[in-house]
Coordinates of C-alpha atoms in Angstrom, one line a residue:
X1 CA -65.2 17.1 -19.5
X2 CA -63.0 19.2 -21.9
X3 CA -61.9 22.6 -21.2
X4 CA -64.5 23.8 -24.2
X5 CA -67.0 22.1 -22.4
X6 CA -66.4 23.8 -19.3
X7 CA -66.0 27.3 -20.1
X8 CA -69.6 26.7 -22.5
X9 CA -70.8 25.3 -19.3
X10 CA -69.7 27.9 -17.1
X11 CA -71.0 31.2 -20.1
X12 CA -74.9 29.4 -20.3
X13 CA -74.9 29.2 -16.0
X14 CA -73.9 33.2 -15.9
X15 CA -76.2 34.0 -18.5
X16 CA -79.0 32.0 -16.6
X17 CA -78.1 33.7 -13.6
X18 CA -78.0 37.5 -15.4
X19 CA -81.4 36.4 -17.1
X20 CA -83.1 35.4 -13.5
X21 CA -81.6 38.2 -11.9
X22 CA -83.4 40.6 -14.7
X23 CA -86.5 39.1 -14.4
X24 CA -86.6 39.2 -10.4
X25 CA -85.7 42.8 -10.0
X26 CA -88.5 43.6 -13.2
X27 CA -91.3 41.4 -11.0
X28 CA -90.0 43.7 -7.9
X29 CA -90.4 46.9 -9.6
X30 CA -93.9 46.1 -10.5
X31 CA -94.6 44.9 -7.2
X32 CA -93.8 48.4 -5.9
X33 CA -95.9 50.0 -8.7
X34 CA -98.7 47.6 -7.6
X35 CA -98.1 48.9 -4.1
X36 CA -98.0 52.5 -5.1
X37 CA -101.4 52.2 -7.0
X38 CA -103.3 50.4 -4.4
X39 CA -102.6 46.9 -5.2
X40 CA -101.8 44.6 -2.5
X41 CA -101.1 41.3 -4.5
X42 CA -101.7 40.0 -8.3
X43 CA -104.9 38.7 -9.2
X44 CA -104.5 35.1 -10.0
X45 CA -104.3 33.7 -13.7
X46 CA -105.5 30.5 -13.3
X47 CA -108.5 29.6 -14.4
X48 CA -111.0 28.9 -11.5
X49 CA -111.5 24.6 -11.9
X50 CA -107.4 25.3 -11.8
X51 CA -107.1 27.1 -8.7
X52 CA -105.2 24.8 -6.2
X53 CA -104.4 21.8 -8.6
X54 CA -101.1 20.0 -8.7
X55 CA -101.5 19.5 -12.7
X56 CA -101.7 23.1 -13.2
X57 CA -98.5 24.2 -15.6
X58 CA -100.0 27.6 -16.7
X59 CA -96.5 28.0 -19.1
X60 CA -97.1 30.4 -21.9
X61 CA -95.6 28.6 -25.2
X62 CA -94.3 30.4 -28.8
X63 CA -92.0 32.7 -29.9
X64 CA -94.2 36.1 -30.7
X65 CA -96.8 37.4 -28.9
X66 CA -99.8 36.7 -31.4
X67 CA -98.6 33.2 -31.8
X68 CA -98.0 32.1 -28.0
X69 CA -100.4 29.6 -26.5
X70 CA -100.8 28.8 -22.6
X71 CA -100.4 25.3 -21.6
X72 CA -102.8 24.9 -19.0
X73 CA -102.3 20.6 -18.2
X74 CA -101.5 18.0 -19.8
X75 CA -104.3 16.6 -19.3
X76 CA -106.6 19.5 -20.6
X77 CA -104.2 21.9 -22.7
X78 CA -106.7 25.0 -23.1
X79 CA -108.1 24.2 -19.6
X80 CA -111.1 22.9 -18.2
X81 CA -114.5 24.4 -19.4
X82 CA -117.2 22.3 -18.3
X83 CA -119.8 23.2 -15.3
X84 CA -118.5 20.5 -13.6
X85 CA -115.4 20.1 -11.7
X86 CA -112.7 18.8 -13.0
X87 CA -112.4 15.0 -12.7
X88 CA -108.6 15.3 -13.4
X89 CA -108.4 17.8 -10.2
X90 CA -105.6 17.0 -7.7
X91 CA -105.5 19.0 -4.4
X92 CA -101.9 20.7 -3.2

């Protein structure tokens, strides 16, 4: 590995860090506000046929707001919407 390498190496793995530790203490702070209002823990976003399924990904997707779509599975993108269960359901 060059020394180029390294130090590129070294810059992305602080900024990953920097960017983790941001996004942890912004999730604790709205924890307390949660707490504060009366809030014991965040409602769920997973869709109900999705609640408990290892093929859940639930990863929002795009750039700007307007444009971002949720990947729900790969095996159903936009989620399961049928009455029935979902055949492609896999317990944790």
């Amino acid at each position: 590995m060059s020394i180029t390498n390294d130090l590129f190496q070294r810059a992305n793995d602080l900024c990953r860090r920097r960017a983790y530790e941001q996004w942890h203490r912004g999730q604790s702070k709205q924890q307390i506000l949660r707490s504060q209002v009366g809030f014991k823990d965040p409602t769920s976003s997973r869709p109900k046929p999705c609640q408990g399924c290892q093929n859940y990904h639930g990863i929002a997707y795009g750039q700007s707001k307007a444009k971002r779509q949720l990947l729900v599975c790969a095996l159903h993108p936009y989620g399961w919407a049928a009455p029935a269960p979902c055949p492609d359901w896999t317990g944790d």
